[in-house]
PDB file of C-alpha atoms in Angstrom:
ATOM      1  CA  TRP A   1      95.481  89.393 109.623  1.00  0.00           C
ATOM      2  CA  ASN A   2      97.884  89.245 106.678  1.00  0.00           C
ATOM      3  CA  GLY A   3      94.905  88.814 104.347  1.00  0.00           C
ATOM      4  CA  LEU A   4      93.210  91.869 105.833  1.00  0.00           C
ATOM      5  CA  MET A   5      96.430  93.863 105.574  1.00  0.00           C
ATOM      6  CA  ILE A   6      97.035  92.844 101.964  1.00  0.00           C
ATOM      7  CA  SER A   7      93.503  93.986 101.158  1.00  0.00           C
ATOM      8  CA  ALA A   8      94.034  97.341 102.885  1.00  0.00           C
ATOM      9  CA  LEU A   9      97.418  97.918 101.247  1.00  0.00           C
ATOM     10  CA  ALA A  10      96.084  97.042  97.778  1.00  0.00           C
ATOM     11  CA  MET A  11      93.117  99.382  98.211  1.00  0.00           C
ATOM     12  CA  GLY A  12      95.444 102.102  99.483  1.00  0.00           C
ATOM     13  CA  ALA A  13      97.790 101.573  96.537  1.00  0.00           C
ATOM     14  CA  ARG A  14      94.918 102.044  94.081  1.00  0.00           C
ATOM     15  CA  THR A  15      93.283 104.957  95.832  1.00  0.00           C
ATOM     16  CA  PHE A  16      96.420 106.995  96.524  1.00  0.00           C
ATOM     17  CA  ASP A  17      98.563 105.673  93.650  1.00  0.00           C
ATOM     18  CA  LYS A  18     101.235 104.620  96.154  1.00  0.00           C
ATOM     19  CA  GLU A  19     103.799 102.184  94.801  1.00  0.00           C
ATOM     20  CA  VAL A  20     105.152 101.473  98.292  1.00  0.00           C
ATOM     21  CA  TYR A  21     101.729 100.166  99.391  1.00  0.00           C
ATOM     22  CA  LYS A  22     101.457  97.973  96.310  1.00  0.00           C
ATOM     23  CA  LYS A  23     104.937  96.517  96.832  1.00  0.00           C
ATOM     24  CA  ALA A  24     104.139  95.679 100.460  1.00  0.00           C
ATOM     25  CA  ALA A  25     100.907  93.943  99.393  1.00  0.00           C
ATOM     26  CA  ILE A  26     102.721  92.014  96.651  1.00  0.00           C
ATOM     27  CA  ASP A  27     105.543  90.944  98.969  1.00  0.00           C
ATOM     28  CA  ALA A  28     103.101  89.722 101.627  1.00  0.00           C
ATOM     29  CA  ALA A  29     100.891  87.864  99.139  1.00  0.00           C
ATOM     30  CA  ASP A  30     103.869  86.254  97.401  1.00  0.00           C
ATOM     31  CA  PHE A  31     105.286  85.091 100.739  1.00  0.00           C
ATOM     32  CA  ILE A  32     102.013  83.393 101.651  1.00  0.00           C
ATOM     33  CA  ILE A  33     101.622  81.832  98.191  1.00  0.00           C
ATOM     34  CA  ASN A  34     105.207  80.528  98.238  1.00  0.00           C
ATOM     35  CA  ASN A  35     105.255  79.328 101.842  1.00  0.00           C
ATOM     36  CA  LEU A  36     101.721  78.624 103.080  1.00  0.00           C
ATOM     37  CA  VAL A  37      99.866  77.250 100.038  1.00  0.00           C
ATOM     38  CA  THR A  38     100.355  73.487  99.831  1.00  0.00           C
ATOM     39  CA  LYS A  39     100.743  71.218  96.819  1.00  0.00           C
ATOM     40  CA  ASP A  40      97.117  70.064  97.162  1.00  0.00           C
ATOM     41  CA  GLY A  41      95.899  73.665  96.961  1.00  0.00           C
ATOM     42  CA  SER A  42      95.077  74.126 100.641  1.00  0.00           C
ATOM     43  CA  LEU A  43      96.221  76.943 102.888  1.00  0.00           C
ATOM     44  CA  LEU A  44      98.184  76.734 106.130  1.00  0.00           C
ATOM     45  CA  HIS A  45      97.511  78.903 109.177  1.00  0.00           C
ATOM     46  CA  ARG A  46     100.894  80.011 110.472  1.00  0.00           C
ATOM     47  CA  TYR A  47     104.582  80.366 109.592  1.00  0.00           C
ATOM     48  CA  ARG A  48     107.244  80.274 112.338  1.00  0.00           C
ATOM     49  CA  ASP A  49     110.942  79.361 112.470  1.00  0.00           C
ATOM     50  CA  SER A  50     110.951  78.626 108.732  1.00  0.00           C
ATOM     51  CA  GLN A  51     108.082  76.156 109.076  1.00  0.00           C
ATOM     52  CA  ALA A  52     104.470  76.429 107.927  1.00  0.00           C
ATOM     53  CA  ALA A  53     101.896  74.387 109.813  1.00  0.00           C
ATOM     54  CA  ILE A  54      98.289  74.025 111.047  1.00  0.00           C
ATOM     55  CA  SER A  55      95.389  73.743 108.602  1.00  0.00           C
ATOM     56  CA  ALA A  56      93.886  77.126 107.808  1.00  0.00           C
ATOM     57  CA  ASN A  57      90.399  78.039 108.992  1.00  0.00           C
ATOM     58  CA  LEU A  58      87.576  79.835 107.203  1.00  0.00           C
ATOM     59  CA  ASP A  59      88.839  83.288 108.174  1.00  0.00           C
ATOM     60  CA  ASP A  60      92.291  82.521 106.752  1.00  0.00           C
ATOM     61  CA  TYR A  61      90.814  81.549 103.392  1.00  0.00           C
ATOM     62  CA  ALA A  62      88.206  84.311 103.220  1.00  0.00           C
ATOM     63  CA  PHE A  63      90.533  87.158 104.208  1.00  0.00           C
ATOM     64  CA  PHE A  64      93.382  85.990 101.966  1.00  0.00           C
ATOM     65  CA  ILE A  65      91.058  85.517  98.970  1.00  0.00           C
ATOM     66  CA  MET A  66      89.723  89.029  99.586  1.00  0.00           C
ATOM     67  CA  GLY A  67      93.301  90.339  99.669  1.00  0.00           C
ATOM     68  CA  LEU A  68      94.126  88.565  96.406  1.00  0.00           C
ATOM     69  CA  LEU A  69      91.064  90.038  94.682  1.00  0.00           C
ATOM     70  CA  GLU A  70      92.005  93.536  95.839  1.00  0.00           C
ATOM     71  CA  LEU A  71      95.585  92.919  94.731  1.00  0.00           C
ATOM     72  CA  TYR A  72      94.432  91.761  91.300  1.00  0.00           C
ATOM     73  CA  GLU A  73      92.692  95.119  90.843  1.00  0.00           C
ATOM     74  CA  ALA A  74      95.880  96.889  91.979  1.00  0.00           C
ATOM     75  CA  THR A  75      98.212  94.973  89.631  1.00  0.00           C
ATOM     76  CA  TYR A  76      96.033  93.101  87.088  1.00  0.00           C
ATOM     77  CA  ASP A  77      98.424  90.202  87.513  1.00  0.00           C
ATOM     78  CA  MET A  78      96.468  87.083  86.551  1.00  0.00           C
ATOM     79  CA  ALA A  79      98.448  84.941  88.988  1.00  0.00           C
ATOM     80  CA  TYR A  80      96.650  86.531  91.944  1.00  0.00           C
ATOM     81  CA  LEU A  81      93.241  86.054  90.368  1.00  0.00           C
ATOM     82  CA  LYS A  82      93.994  82.399  89.565  1.00  0.00           C
ATOM     83  CA  THR A  83      95.149  81.778  93.131  1.00  0.00           C
ATOM     84  CA  ALA A  84      91.984  83.376  94.497  1.00  0.00           C
ATOM     85  CA  ILE A  85      89.819  81.199  92.239  1.00  0.00           C
ATOM     86  CA  ASN A  86      91.662  78.018  93.243  1.00  0.00           C
ATOM     87  CA  LEU A  87      91.558  78.766  96.984  1.00  0.00           C
ATOM     88  CA  ASN A  88      87.856  79.585  96.722  1.00  0.00           C
ATOM     89  CA  LYS A  89      87.235  76.203  95.064  1.00  0.00           C
ATOM     90  CA  TYR A  90      89.054  74.467  97.903  1.00  0.00           C
ATOM     91  CA  LEU A  91      87.061  76.471 100.442  1.00  0.00           C
ATOM     92  CA  ILE A  92      83.743  75.399  98.913  1.00  0.00           C
ATOM     93  CA  GLU A  93      84.779  71.756  98.630  1.00  0.00           C
ATOM     94  CA  ASN A  94      86.003  71.486 102.219  1.00  0.00           C
ATOM     95  CA  PHE A  95      84.133  74.061 104.336  1.00  0.00           C
ATOM     96  CA  TRP A  96      80.667  74.346 102.763  1.00  0.00           C
ATOM     97  CA  ASP A  97      77.612  73.025 104.620  1.00  0.00           C
ATOM     98  CA  ASP A  98      75.757  71.066 101.930  1.00  0.00           C
ATOM     99  CA  ARG A  99      72.683  70.626 104.115  1.00  0.00           C
ATOM    100  CA  ASN A 100      72.031  74.098 105.511  1.00  0.00           C
ATOM    101  CA  GLY A 101      74.313  76.432 103.558  1.00  0.00           C
ATOM    102  CA  GLY A 102      77.115  78.670 104.780  1.00  0.00           C
ATOM    103  CA  PHE A 103      80.713  77.885 105.645  1.00  0.00           C
ATOM    104  CA  TYR A 104      81.955  76.056 108.718  1.00  0.00           C
ATOM    105  CA  PHE A 105      84.924  77.551 110.549  1.00  0.00           C
ATOM    106  CA  THR A 106      86.960  74.343 110.175  1.00  0.00           C
ATOM    107  CA  GLN A 107      87.235  71.951 107.252  1.00  0.00           C
ATOM    108  CA  LYS A 108      85.506  68.602 107.011  1.00  0.00           C
ATOM    109  CA  ASN A 109      88.608  66.424 107.530  1.00  0.00           C
ATOM    110  CA  SER A 110      89.887  68.264 110.609  1.00  0.00           C
ATOM    111  CA  GLU A 111      90.324  66.631 114.013  1.00  0.00           C
ATOM    112  CA  LEU A 112      87.424  68.813 115.226  1.00  0.00           C
ATOM    113  CA  ALA A 113      85.058  67.692 112.461  1.00  0.00           C
ATOM    114  CA  ASP A 114      82.433  66.537 114.983  1.00  0.00           C
ATOM    115  CA  PHE A 115      82.342  69.981 116.602  1.00  0.00           C
ATOM    116  CA  ARG A 116      82.243  72.236 113.561  1.00  0.00           C
ATOM    117  CA  GLN A 117      80.583  75.615 114.016  1.00  0.00           C
ATOM    118  CA  LYS A 118      79.530  78.490 111.781  1.00  0.00           C
ATOM    119  CA  ASP A 119      80.240  82.081 112.776  1.00  0.00           C
ATOM    120  CA  ILE A 120      78.568  85.173 111.357  1.00  0.00           C
ATOM    121  CA  TYR A 121      79.124  87.894 113.972  1.00  0.00           C
ATOM    122  CA  ASP A 122      80.992  90.952 112.657  1.00  0.00           C
ATOM    123  CA  GLY A 123      82.982  92.440 115.501  1.00  0.00           C
ATOM    124  CA  ALA A 124      86.239  94.391 115.270  1.00  0.00           C
ATOM    125  CA  ILE A 125      87.208  91.717 112.742  1.00  0.00           C
ATOM    126  CA  PRO A 126      84.439  90.642 110.333  1.00  0.00           C
ATOM    127  CA  SER A 127      83.305  87.038 110.152  1.00  0.00           C
ATOM    128  CA  GLY A 128      84.592  84.622 107.542  1.00  0.00           C
ATOM    129  CA  ASN A 129      81.080  84.041 106.177  1.00  0.00           C
ATOM    130  CA  SER A 130      80.536  87.782 105.677  1.00  0.00           C
ATOM    131  CA  ILE A 131      83.780  88.155 103.742  1.00  0.00           C
ATOM    132  CA  ALA A 132      83.242  84.890 101.846  1.00  0.00           C
ATOM    133  CA  LEU A 133      79.852  86.219 100.726  1.00  0.00           C
ATOM    134  CA  LEU A 134      81.490  89.225  99.081  1.00  0.00           C
ATOM    135  CA  ASN A 135      84.270  87.071  97.587  1.00  0.00           C
ATOM    136  CA  LEU A 136      81.708  84.746  96.009  1.00  0.00           C
ATOM    137  CA  LEU A 137      79.842  87.666  94.476  1.00  0.00           C
ATOM    138  CA  LYS A 138      82.983  89.265  93.054  1.00  0.00           C
ATOM    139  CA  LEU A 139      84.332  85.993  91.681  1.00  0.00           C
ATOM    140  CA  ALA A 140      80.928  85.234  90.189  1.00  0.00           C
ATOM    141  CA  ARG A 141      80.967  88.556  88.339  1.00  0.00           C
ATOM    142  CA  ILE A 142      84.557  88.139  87.165  1.00  0.00           C
ATOM    143  CA  THR A 143      84.102  84.566  85.903  1.00  0.00           C
ATOM    144  CA  ALA A 144      80.340  84.630  85.148  1.00  0.00           C
ATOM    145  CA  ASP A 145      79.970  81.493  87.269  1.00  0.00           C
ATOM    146  CA  ALA A 146      76.298  81.246  88.249  1.00  0.00           C
ATOM    147  CA  ASP A 147      77.067  78.534  90.816  1.00  0.00           C
ATOM    148  CA  LEU A 148      79.123  80.990  92.859  1.00  0.00           C
ATOM    149  CA  GLU A 149      76.291  83.507  92.858  1.00  0.00           C
ATOM    150  CA  GLU A 150      73.907  80.753  93.951  1.00  0.00           C
ATOM    151  CA  LYS A 151      76.247  79.881  96.831  1.00  0.00           C
ATOM    152  CA  ALA A 152      76.183  83.551  97.849  1.00  0.00           C
ATOM    153  CA  MET A 153      72.389  83.571  97.881  1.00  0.00           C
ATOM    154  CA  GLN A 154      72.372  80.408 100.003  1.00  0.00           C
ATOM    155  CA  ILE A 155      74.565  82.179 102.583  1.00  0.00           C
ATOM    156  CA  VAL A 156      72.055  85.026 102.688  1.00  0.00           C
ATOM    157  CA  LYS A 157      69.149  82.612 103.175  1.00  0.00           C
ATOM    158  CA  THR A 158      71.016  80.666 105.861  1.00  0.00           C
ATOM    159  CA  PHE A 159      71.704  83.669 108.080  1.00  0.00           C
ATOM    160  CA  SER A 160      68.953  86.152 107.143  1.00  0.00           C
ATOM    161  CA  GLY A 161      66.649  85.280 110.053  1.00  0.00           C
ATOM    162  CA  LEU A 162      69.412  85.839 112.583  1.00  0.00           C
ATOM    163  CA  ILE A 163      70.595  89.082 111.007  1.00  0.00           C
ATOM    164  CA  GLU A 164      67.106  90.589 110.798  1.00  0.00           C
ATOM    165  CA  LYS A 165      66.858  90.446 114.598  1.00  0.00           C
ATOM    166  CA  THR A 166      70.012  92.507 115.321  1.00  0.00           C
ATOM    167  CA  PRO A 167      71.394  93.889 112.058  1.00  0.00           C
ATOM    168  CA  GLU A 168      73.870  96.185 113.839  1.00  0.00           C
ATOM    169  CA  ALA A 169      75.891  93.096 114.811  1.00  0.00           C
ATOM    170  CA  TYR A 170      76.427  92.063 111.184  1.00  0.00           C
ATOM    171  CA  THR A 171      77.686  95.193 109.434  1.00  0.00           C
ATOM    172  CA  GLN A 172      80.115  93.470 107.056  1.00  0.00           C
ATOM    173  CA  PHE A 173      77.457  90.944 106.078  1.00  0.00           C
ATOM    174  CA  ILE A 174      75.063  93.802 105.268  1.00  0.00           C
ATOM    175  CA  SER A 175      77.798  95.576 103.280  1.00  0.00           C
ATOM    176  CA  SER A 176      78.339  92.386 101.287  1.00  0.00           C
ATOM    177  CA  PHE A 177      74.587  91.970 100.818  1.00  0.00           C
ATOM    178  CA  ASP A 178      74.459  95.510  99.419  1.00  0.00           C
ATOM    179  CA  PHE A 179      76.465  94.188  96.466  1.00  0.00           C
ATOM    180  CA  ILE A 180      73.475  91.953  95.675  1.00  0.00           C
ATOM    181  CA  ILE A 181      70.927  94.742  96.080  1.00  0.00           C
ATOM    182  CA  GLY A 182      73.004  96.885  93.754  1.00  0.00           C
ATOM    183  CA  PRO A 183      73.390  98.515  91.492  1.00  0.00           C
ATOM    184  CA  SER A 184      76.656  96.660  91.021  1.00  0.00           C
ATOM    185  CA  TYR A 185      78.858  96.709  87.965  1.00  0.00           C
ATOM    186  CA  GLU A 186      81.366  94.761  85.935  1.00  0.00           C
ATOM    187  CA  ILE A 187      83.745  97.283  84.386  1.00  0.00           C
ATOM    188  CA  VAL A 188      85.908  95.899  81.597  1.00  0.00           C
ATOM    189  CA  ILE A 189      88.838  97.912  80.289  1.00  0.00           C
ATOM    190  CA  VAL A 190      90.393  96.849  76.995  1.00  0.00           C
ATOM    191  CA  GLY A 191      93.862  98.310  76.658  1.00  0.00           C
ATOM    192  CA  ASP A 192      97.553  98.038  77.413  1.00  0.00           C
ATOM    193  CA  ILE A 193      98.262  98.046  81.158  1.00  0.00           C
ATOM    194  CA  ASN A 194     101.592  99.795  80.492  1.00  0.00           C
ATOM    195  CA  SER A 195     100.139 102.676  78.481  1.00  0.00           C
ATOM    196  CA  ALA A 196      99.684 106.071  80.086  1.00  0.00           C
ATOM    197  CA  ALA A 197      96.131 106.302  78.729  1.00  0.00           C
ATOM    198  CA  THR A 198      95.072 103.019  80.381  1.00  0.00           C
ATOM    199  CA  LYS A 199      96.733 104.005  83.650  1.00  0.00           C
ATOM    200  CA  ASN A 200      94.903 107.341  83.587  1.00  0.00           C
ATOM    201  CA  ILE A 201      91.562 105.544  83.238  1.00  0.00           C
ATOM    202  CA  LEU A 202      92.381 103.180  86.092  1.00  0.00           C
ATOM    203  CA  ASN A 203      93.556 106.042  88.313  1.00  0.00           C
ATOM    204  CA  ALA A 204      90.372 107.990  87.605  1.00  0.00           C
ATOM    205  CA  LEU A 205      88.199 104.972  88.456  1.00  0.00           C
ATOM    206  CA  ASN A 206      90.119 104.416  91.670  1.00  0.00           C
ATOM    207  CA  LYS A 207      89.545 107.979  92.855  1.00  0.00           C
ATOM    208  CA  ASP A 208      85.782 107.418  93.043  1.00  0.00           C
ATOM    209  CA  PHE A 209      84.249 105.395  95.868  1.00  0.00           C
ATOM    210  CA  ILE A 210      82.287 102.711  93.999  1.00  0.00           C
ATOM    211  CA  PRO A 211      82.412  99.630  96.241  1.00  0.00           C
ATOM    212  CA  ASN A 212      79.901  97.505  94.331  1.00  0.00           C
ATOM    213  CA  LYS A 213      82.009  96.811  91.279  1.00  0.00           C
ATOM    214  CA  VAL A 214      84.677  94.570  89.835  1.00  0.00           C
ATOM    215  CA  VAL A 215      87.191  95.872  87.315  1.00  0.00           C
ATOM    216  CA  ILE A 216      88.597  93.463  84.729  1.00  0.00           C
ATOM    217  CA  LEU A 217      91.483  94.336  82.429  1.00  0.00           C
ATOM    218  CA  LYS A 218      91.602  92.696  79.024  1.00  0.00           C
ATOM    219  CA  THR A 219      94.791  93.575  77.198  1.00  0.00           C
ATOM    220  CA  SER A 220      94.011  94.620  73.654  1.00  0.00           C
ATOM    221  CA  ASP A 221      96.441  92.137  72.111  1.00  0.00           C
ATOM    222  CA  SER A 222      95.774  89.206  74.422  1.00  0.00           C
ATOM    223  CA  SER A 223      93.969  85.991  73.792  1.00  0.00           C
ATOM    224  CA  VAL A 224      91.005  85.382  76.061  1.00  0.00           C
ATOM    225  CA  SER A 225      92.835  82.406  77.521  1.00  0.00           C
ATOM    226  CA  GLU A 226      94.951  84.805  79.590  1.00  0.00           C
ATOM    227  CA  ILE A 227      91.927  85.422  81.797  1.00  0.00           C
ATOM    228  CA  PRO A 228      91.107  82.278  83.801  1.00  0.00           C
ATOM    229  CA  GLU A 229      87.640  80.866  83.207  1.00  0.00           C
ATOM    230  CA  ILE A 230      86.899  83.723  80.817  1.00  0.00           C
ATOM    231  CA  PRO A 231      83.256  84.756  80.886  1.00  0.00           C
ATOM    232  CA  GLY A 232      81.540  84.811  77.519  1.00  0.00           C
ATOM    233  CA  PHE A 233      80.419  88.406  77.816  1.00  0.00           C
ATOM    234  CA  ILE A 234      84.060  89.583  77.701  1.00  0.00           C
ATOM    235  CA  LYS A 235      85.190  87.570  74.671  1.00  0.00           C
ATOM    236  CA  ASP A 236      84.026  89.980  71.997  1.00  0.00           C
ATOM    237  CA  LEU A 237      84.857  93.243  73.755  1.00  0.00           C
ATOM    238  CA  LYS A 238      87.378  95.121  71.659  1.00  0.00           C
ATOM    239  CA  ILE A 239      89.335  98.344  71.595  1.00  0.00           C
ATOM    240  CA  ILE A 240      87.751 101.207  69.617  1.00  0.00           C
ATOM    241  CA  ASN A 241      89.261 104.354  68.122  1.00  0.00           C
ATOM    242  CA  ASN A 242      92.725 102.922  68.859  1.00  0.00           C
ATOM    243  CA  ARG A 243      92.357 104.066  72.455  1.00  0.00           C
ATOM    244  CA  PRO A 244      91.765 102.217  75.725  1.00  0.00           C
ATOM    245  CA  THR A 245      88.092 101.300  75.781  1.00  0.00           C
ATOM    246  CA  ILE A 246      85.756 100.980  78.745  1.00  0.00           C
ATOM    247  CA  TYR A 247      82.672  98.796  78.958  1.00  0.00           C
ATOM    248  CA  VAL A 248      80.265  99.266  81.863  1.00  0.00           C
ATOM    249  CA  CYS A 249      78.204  96.119  82.373  1.00  0.00           C
ATOM    250  CA  THR A 250      75.459  95.038  84.751  1.00  0.00           C
ATOM    251  CA  ASN A 251      74.665  91.348  85.097  1.00  0.00           C
ATOM    252  CA  TYR A 252      76.948  90.718  82.109  1.00  0.00           C
ATOM    253  CA  SER A 253      74.991  93.060  79.837  1.00  0.00           C
ATOM    254  CA  CYS A 254      77.218  95.897  78.640  1.00  0.00           C
ATOM    255  CA  LYS A 255      76.456  99.456  77.644  1.00  0.00           C
ATOM    256  CA  LEU A 256      77.973 100.933  74.499  1.00  0.00           C
ATOM    257  CA  PRO A 257      81.758 101.203  74.778  1.00  0.00           C
ATOM    258  CA  THR A 258      83.431 104.520  75.454  1.00  0.00           C
ATOM    259  CA  ASN A 259      86.898 106.036  75.603  1.00  0.00           C
ATOM    260  CA  SER A 260      85.787 108.715  78.040  1.00  0.00           C
ATOM    261  CA  ILE A 261      86.115 108.352  81.794  1.00  0.00           C
ATOM    262  CA  ASP A 262      83.541 111.141  82.192  1.00  0.00           C
ATOM    263  CA  GLU A 263      80.976 109.062  80.292  1.00  0.00           C
ATOM    264  CA  VAL A 264      81.822 106.115  82.534  1.00  0.00           C
ATOM    265  CA  ARG A 265      81.150 108.228  85.613  1.00  0.00           C
ATOM    266  CA  GLU A 266      77.754 109.189  84.194  1.00  0.00           C
ATOM    267  CA  LEU A 267      76.896 105.532  83.588  1.00  0.00           C
ATOM    268  CA  LEU A 268      77.968 104.605  87.119  1.00  0.00           C
ATOM    269  CA  ASN A 269      75.900 107.401  88.627  1.00  0.00           C
TER     270      ASN A 269
END
């Protein structure tokens, strides 16, 4: 639930430019990172009476990773993106079904390992597999990791027969699948996060409902090492005309750069 709330607060912060929402999302995410992420990189399920305990399940990982990705696009703080990448690696290593695809609800070394199940139903709360599908796609586009995109396609193949029978029961899964159908975009902004011009571009992008996108900020004076697992297609993107520059890319192939948010809107439409 905290992961879902962090995601909602981060999206609200971007959409309405509300600092109070962003602070709440940051405080919640930082608490979880500082208190419920273990030294081995795993996640714990609950915190009570100053103690964290119980191995996290698929939903815990999927929802928190989703929250971290939304928070990255609200703050462009690399720490949240790195944490999301690391937790996603742990999720794949410990929850993935190597034989049939998809994620189990519990990890392989749990006391219930012999009774592991996979859930896909999207009720009032979406399923972990449906959210994990979208996380894989977004992380694949941010890091240009083809293995993550392949994992996403395996999830689709694993559950497609079931979903075709009663699609209305799997609305989040279908929303995530829509990212694959596209068009979906990688939007790279090269500029200073603290400049008014860069903030204006980000605010303008956030006012439009464009769910099938990831937005990556590359500071104009940064080395590419600041972005974890930097994808090659971002390395050579530079600022032009001494103004924040926007690159609209699809499948890592970028259109000509622009300084105009209106031109970006035309490309996205």
